[in-house]
PDB file of N, CA and C in Angstrom:
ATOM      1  N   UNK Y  18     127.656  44.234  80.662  1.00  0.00           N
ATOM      2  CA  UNK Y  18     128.470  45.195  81.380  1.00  0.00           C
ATOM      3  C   UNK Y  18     128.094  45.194  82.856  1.00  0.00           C
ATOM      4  N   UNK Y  19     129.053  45.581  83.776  1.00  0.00           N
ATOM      5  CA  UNK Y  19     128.962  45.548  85.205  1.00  0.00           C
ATOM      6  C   UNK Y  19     129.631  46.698  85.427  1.00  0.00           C
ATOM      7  N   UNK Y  20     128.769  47.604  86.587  1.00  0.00           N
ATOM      8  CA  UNK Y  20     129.045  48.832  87.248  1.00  0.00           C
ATOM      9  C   UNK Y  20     130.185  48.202  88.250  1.00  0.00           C
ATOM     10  N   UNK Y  21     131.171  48.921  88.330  1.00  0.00           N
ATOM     11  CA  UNK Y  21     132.176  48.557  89.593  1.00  0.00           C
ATOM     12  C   UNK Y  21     132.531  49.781  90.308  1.00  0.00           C
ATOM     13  N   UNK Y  22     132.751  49.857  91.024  1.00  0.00           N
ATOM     14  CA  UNK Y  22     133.072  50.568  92.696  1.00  0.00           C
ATOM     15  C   UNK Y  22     134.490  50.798  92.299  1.00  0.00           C
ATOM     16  N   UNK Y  23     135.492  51.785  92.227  1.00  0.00           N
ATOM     17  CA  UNK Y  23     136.756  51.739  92.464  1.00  0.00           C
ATOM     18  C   UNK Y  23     137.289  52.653  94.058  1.00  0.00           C
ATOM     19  N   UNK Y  24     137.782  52.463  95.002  1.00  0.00           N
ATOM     20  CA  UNK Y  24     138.234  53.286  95.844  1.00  0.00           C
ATOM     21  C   UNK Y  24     139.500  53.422  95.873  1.00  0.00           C
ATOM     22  N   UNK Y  25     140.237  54.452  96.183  1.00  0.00           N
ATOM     23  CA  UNK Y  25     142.055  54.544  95.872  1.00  0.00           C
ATOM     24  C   UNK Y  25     141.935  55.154  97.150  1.00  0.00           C
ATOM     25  N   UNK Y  26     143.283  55.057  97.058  1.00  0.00           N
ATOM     26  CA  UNK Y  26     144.050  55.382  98.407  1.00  0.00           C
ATOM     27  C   UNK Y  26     145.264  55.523  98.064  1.00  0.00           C
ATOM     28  N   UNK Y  27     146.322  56.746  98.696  1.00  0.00           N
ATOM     29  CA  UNK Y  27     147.282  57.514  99.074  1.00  0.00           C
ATOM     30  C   UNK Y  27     147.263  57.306 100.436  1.00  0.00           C
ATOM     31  N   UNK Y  28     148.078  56.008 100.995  1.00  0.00           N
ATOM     32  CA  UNK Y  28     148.579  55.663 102.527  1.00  0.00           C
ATOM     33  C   UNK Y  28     150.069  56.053 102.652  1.00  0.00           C
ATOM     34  N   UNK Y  29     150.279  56.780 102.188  1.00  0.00           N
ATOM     35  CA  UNK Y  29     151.992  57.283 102.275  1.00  0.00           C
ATOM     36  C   UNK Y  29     152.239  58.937 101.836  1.00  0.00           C
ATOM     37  N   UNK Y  30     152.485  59.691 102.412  1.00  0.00           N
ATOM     38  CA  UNK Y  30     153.167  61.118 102.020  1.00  0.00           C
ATOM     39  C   UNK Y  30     153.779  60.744 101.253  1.00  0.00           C
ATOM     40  N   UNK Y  31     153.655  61.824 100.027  1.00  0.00           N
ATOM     41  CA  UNK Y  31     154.500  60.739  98.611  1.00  0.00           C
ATOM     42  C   UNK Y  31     156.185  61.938  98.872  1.00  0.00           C
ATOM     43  N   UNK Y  32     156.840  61.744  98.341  1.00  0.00           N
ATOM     44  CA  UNK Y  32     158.332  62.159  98.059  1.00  0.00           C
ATOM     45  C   UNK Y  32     158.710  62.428  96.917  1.00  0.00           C
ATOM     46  N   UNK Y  33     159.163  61.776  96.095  1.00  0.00           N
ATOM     47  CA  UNK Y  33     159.437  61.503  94.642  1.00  0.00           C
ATOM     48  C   UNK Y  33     158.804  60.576  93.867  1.00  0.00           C
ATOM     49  N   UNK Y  34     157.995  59.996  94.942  1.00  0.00           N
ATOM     50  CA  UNK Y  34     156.742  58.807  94.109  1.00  0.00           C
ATOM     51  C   UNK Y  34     155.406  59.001  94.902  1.00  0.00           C
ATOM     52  N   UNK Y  35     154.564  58.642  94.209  1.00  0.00           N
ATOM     53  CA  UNK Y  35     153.415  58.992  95.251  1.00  0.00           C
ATOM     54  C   UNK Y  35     152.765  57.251  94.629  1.00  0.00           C
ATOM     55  N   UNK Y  36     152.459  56.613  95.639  1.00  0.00           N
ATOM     56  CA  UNK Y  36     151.465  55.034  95.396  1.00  0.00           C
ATOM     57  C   UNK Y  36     150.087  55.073  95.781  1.00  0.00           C
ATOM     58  N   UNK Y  37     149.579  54.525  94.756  1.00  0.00           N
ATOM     59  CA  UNK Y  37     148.103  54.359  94.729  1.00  0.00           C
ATOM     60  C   UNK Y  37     147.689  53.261  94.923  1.00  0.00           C
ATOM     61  N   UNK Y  38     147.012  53.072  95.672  1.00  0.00           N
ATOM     62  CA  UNK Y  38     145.874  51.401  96.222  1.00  0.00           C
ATOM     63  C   UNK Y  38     144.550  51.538  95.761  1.00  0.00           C
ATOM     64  N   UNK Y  39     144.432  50.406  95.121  1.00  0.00           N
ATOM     65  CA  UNK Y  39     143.101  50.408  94.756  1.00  0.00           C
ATOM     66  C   UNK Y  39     142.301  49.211  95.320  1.00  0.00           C
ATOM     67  N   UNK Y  40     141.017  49.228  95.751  1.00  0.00           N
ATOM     68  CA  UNK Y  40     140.230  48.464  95.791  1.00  0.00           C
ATOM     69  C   UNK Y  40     138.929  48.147  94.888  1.00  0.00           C
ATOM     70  N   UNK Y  41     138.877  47.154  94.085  1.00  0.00           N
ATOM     71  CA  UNK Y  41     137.382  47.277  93.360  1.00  0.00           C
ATOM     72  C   UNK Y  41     136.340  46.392  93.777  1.00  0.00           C
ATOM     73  N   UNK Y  42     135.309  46.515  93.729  1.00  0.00           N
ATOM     74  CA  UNK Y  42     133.948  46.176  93.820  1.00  0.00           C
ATOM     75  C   UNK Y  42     132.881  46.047  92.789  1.00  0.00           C
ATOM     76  N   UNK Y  43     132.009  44.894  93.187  1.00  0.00           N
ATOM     77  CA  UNK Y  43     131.575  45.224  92.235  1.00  0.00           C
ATOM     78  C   UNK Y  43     129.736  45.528  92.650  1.00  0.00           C
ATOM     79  N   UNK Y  44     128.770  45.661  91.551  1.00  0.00           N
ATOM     80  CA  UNK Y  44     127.172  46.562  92.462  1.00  0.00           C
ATOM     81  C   UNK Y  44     127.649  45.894  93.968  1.00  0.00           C
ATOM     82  N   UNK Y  45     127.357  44.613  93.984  1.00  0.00           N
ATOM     83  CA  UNK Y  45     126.996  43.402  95.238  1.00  0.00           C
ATOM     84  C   UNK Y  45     127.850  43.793  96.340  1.00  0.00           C
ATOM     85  N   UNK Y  46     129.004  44.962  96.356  1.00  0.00           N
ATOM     86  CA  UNK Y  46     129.935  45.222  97.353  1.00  0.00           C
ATOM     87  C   UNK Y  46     130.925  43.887  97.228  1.00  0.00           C
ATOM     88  N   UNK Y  47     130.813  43.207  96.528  1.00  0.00           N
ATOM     89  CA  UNK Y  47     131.794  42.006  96.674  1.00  0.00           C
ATOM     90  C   UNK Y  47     133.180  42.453  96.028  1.00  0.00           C
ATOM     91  N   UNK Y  48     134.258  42.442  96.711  1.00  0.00           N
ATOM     92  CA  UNK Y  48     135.534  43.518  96.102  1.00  0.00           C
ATOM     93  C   UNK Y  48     136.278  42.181  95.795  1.00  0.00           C
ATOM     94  N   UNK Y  49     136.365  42.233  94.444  1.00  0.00           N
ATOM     95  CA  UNK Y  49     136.895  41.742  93.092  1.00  0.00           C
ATOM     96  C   UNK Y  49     138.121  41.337  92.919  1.00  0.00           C
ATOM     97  N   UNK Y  50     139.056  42.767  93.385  1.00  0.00           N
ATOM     98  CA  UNK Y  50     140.772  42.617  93.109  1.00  0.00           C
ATOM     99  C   UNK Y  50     140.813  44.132  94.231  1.00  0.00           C
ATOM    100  N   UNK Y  51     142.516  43.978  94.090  1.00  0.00           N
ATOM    101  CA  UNK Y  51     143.375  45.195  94.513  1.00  0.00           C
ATOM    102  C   UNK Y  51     144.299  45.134  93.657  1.00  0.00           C
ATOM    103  N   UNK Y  52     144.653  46.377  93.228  1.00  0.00           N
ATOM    104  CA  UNK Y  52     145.659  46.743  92.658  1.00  0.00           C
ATOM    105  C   UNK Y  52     146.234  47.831  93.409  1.00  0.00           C
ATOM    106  N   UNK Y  53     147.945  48.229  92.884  1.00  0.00           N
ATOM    107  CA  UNK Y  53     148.494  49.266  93.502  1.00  0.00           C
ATOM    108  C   UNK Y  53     149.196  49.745  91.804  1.00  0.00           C
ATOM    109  N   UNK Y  54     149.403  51.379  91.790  1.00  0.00           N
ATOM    110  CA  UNK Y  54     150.646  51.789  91.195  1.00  0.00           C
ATOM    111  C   UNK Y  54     151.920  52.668  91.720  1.00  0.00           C
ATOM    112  N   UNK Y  55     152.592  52.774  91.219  1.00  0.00           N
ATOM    113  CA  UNK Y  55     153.734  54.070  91.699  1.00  0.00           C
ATOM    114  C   UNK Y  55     153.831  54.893  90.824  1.00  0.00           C
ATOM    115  N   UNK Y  56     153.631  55.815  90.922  1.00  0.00           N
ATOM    116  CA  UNK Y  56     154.564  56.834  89.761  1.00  0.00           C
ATOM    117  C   UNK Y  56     155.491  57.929  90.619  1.00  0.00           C
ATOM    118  N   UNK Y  57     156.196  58.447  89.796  1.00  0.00           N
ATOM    119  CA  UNK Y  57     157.282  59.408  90.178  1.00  0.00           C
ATOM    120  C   UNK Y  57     156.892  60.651  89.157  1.00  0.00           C
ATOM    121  N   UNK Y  58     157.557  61.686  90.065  1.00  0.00           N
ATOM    122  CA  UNK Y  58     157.320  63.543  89.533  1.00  0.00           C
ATOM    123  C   UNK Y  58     158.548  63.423  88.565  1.00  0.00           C
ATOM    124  N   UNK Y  59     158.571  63.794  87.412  1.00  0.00           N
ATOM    125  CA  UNK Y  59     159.129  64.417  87.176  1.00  0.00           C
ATOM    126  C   UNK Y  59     159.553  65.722  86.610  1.00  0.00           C
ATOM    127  N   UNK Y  60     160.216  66.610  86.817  1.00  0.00           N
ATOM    128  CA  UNK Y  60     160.413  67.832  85.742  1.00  0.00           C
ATOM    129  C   UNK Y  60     160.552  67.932  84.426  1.00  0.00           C
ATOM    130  N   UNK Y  61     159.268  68.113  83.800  1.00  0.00           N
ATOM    131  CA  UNK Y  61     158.838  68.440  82.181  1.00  0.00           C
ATOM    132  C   UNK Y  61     160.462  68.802  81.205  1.00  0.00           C
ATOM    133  N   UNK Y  62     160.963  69.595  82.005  1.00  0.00           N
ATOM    134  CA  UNK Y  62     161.935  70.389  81.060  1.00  0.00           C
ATOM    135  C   UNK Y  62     163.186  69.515  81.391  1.00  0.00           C
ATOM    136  N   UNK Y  63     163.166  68.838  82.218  1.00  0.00           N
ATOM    137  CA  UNK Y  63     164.964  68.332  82.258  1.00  0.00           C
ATOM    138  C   UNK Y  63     164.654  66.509  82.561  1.00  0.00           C
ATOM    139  N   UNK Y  64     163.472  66.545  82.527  1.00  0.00           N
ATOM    140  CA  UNK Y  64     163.036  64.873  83.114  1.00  0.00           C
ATOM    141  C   UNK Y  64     163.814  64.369  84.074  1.00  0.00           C
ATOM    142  N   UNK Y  65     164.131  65.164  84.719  1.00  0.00           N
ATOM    143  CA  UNK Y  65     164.519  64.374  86.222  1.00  0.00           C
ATOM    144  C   UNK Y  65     163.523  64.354  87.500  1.00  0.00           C
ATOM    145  N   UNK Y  66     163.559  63.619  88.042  1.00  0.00           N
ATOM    146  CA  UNK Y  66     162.855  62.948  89.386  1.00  0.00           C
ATOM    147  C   UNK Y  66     162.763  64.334  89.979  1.00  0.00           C
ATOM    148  N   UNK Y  67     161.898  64.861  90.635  1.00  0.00           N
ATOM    149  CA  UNK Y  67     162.045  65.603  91.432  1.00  0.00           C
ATOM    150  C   UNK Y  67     161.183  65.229  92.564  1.00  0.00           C
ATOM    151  N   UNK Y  68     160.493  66.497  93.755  1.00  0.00           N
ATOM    152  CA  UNK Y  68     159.448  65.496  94.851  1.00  0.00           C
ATOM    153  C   UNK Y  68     158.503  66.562  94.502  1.00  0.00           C
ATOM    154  N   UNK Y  69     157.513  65.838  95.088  1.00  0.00           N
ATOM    155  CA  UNK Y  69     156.175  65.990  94.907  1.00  0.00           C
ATOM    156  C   UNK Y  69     155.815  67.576  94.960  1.00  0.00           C
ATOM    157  N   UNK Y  70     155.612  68.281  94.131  1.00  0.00           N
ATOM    158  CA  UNK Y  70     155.095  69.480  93.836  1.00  0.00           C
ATOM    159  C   UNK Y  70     153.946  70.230  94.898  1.00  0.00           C
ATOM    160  N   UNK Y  71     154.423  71.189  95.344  1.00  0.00           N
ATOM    161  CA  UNK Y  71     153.482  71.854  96.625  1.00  0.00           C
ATOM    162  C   UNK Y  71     152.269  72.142  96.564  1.00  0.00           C
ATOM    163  N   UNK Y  72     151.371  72.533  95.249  1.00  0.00           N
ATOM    164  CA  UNK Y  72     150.346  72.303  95.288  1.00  0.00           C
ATOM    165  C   UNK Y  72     149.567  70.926  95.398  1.00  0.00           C
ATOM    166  N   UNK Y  73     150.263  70.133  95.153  1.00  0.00           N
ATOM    167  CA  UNK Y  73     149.581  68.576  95.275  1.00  0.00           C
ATOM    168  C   UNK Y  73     149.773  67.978  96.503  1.00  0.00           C
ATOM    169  N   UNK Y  74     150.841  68.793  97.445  1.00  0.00           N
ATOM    170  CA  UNK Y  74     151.270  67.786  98.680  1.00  0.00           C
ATOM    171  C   UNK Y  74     150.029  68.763  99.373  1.00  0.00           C
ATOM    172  N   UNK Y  75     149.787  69.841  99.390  1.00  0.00           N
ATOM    173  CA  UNK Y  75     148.785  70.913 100.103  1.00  0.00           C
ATOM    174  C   UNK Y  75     147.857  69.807  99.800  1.00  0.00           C
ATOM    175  N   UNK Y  76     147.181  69.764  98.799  1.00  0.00           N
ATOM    176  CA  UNK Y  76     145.723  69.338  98.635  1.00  0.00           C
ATOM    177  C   UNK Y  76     145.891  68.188  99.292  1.00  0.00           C
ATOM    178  N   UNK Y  77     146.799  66.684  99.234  1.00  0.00           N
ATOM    179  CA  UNK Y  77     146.889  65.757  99.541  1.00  0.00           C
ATOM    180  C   UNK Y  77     146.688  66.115 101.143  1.00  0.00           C
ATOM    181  N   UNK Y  78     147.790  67.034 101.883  1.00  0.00           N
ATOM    182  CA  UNK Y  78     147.090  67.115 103.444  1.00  0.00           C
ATOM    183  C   UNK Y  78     145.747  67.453 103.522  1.00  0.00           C
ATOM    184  N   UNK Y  79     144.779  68.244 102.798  1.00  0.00           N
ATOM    185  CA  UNK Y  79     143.496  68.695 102.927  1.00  0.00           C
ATOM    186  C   UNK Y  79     142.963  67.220 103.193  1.00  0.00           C
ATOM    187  N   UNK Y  80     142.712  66.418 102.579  1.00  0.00           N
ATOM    188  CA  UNK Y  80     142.370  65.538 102.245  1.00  0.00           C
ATOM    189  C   UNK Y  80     142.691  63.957 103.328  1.00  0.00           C
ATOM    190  N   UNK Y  81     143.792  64.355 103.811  1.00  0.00           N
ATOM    191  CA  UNK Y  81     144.926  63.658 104.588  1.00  0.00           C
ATOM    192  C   UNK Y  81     143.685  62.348 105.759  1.00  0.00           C
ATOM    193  N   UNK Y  82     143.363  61.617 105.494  1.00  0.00           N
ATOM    194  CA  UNK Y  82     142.911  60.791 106.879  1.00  0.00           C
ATOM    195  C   UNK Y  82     143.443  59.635 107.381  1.00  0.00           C
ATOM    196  N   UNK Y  83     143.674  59.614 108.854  1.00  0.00           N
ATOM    197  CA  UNK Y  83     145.017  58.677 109.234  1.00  0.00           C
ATOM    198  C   UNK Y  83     144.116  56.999 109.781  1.00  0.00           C
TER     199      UNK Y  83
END
């Protein structure tokens, strides 16, 4: 087994999708791969797309570095 490093990243104010970047590493700092995903919000009760829910866009600005 090997310990790996994952770092993500949110480089976009999300809307109706929010994308994730990943970088991995591994102990040695030697970074391995990148991956990205997308997902989209949707509303539980009617499953439609909606945008990004205000408690999550709040925290996401807390967090926010340009």
């Amino acid at each position: 087994d090997e310990l790996l490093h994952i770092h993500t990243y949110v480089r976009k104010v999300p809307g109706v999708r929010i994308e994730f970047e990943y970088e991995i590493f591994n102990d040695s700092n030697l970074k391995l791969t990148e991956a990205k995903t997308t997902l989209f919000f949707l509303e539980a009760a009617t499953s439609k797309i909606v945008k990004c829910p205000p408690f999550l866009m709040e925290l996401i600005k807390q967090k926010w570095i340009d």
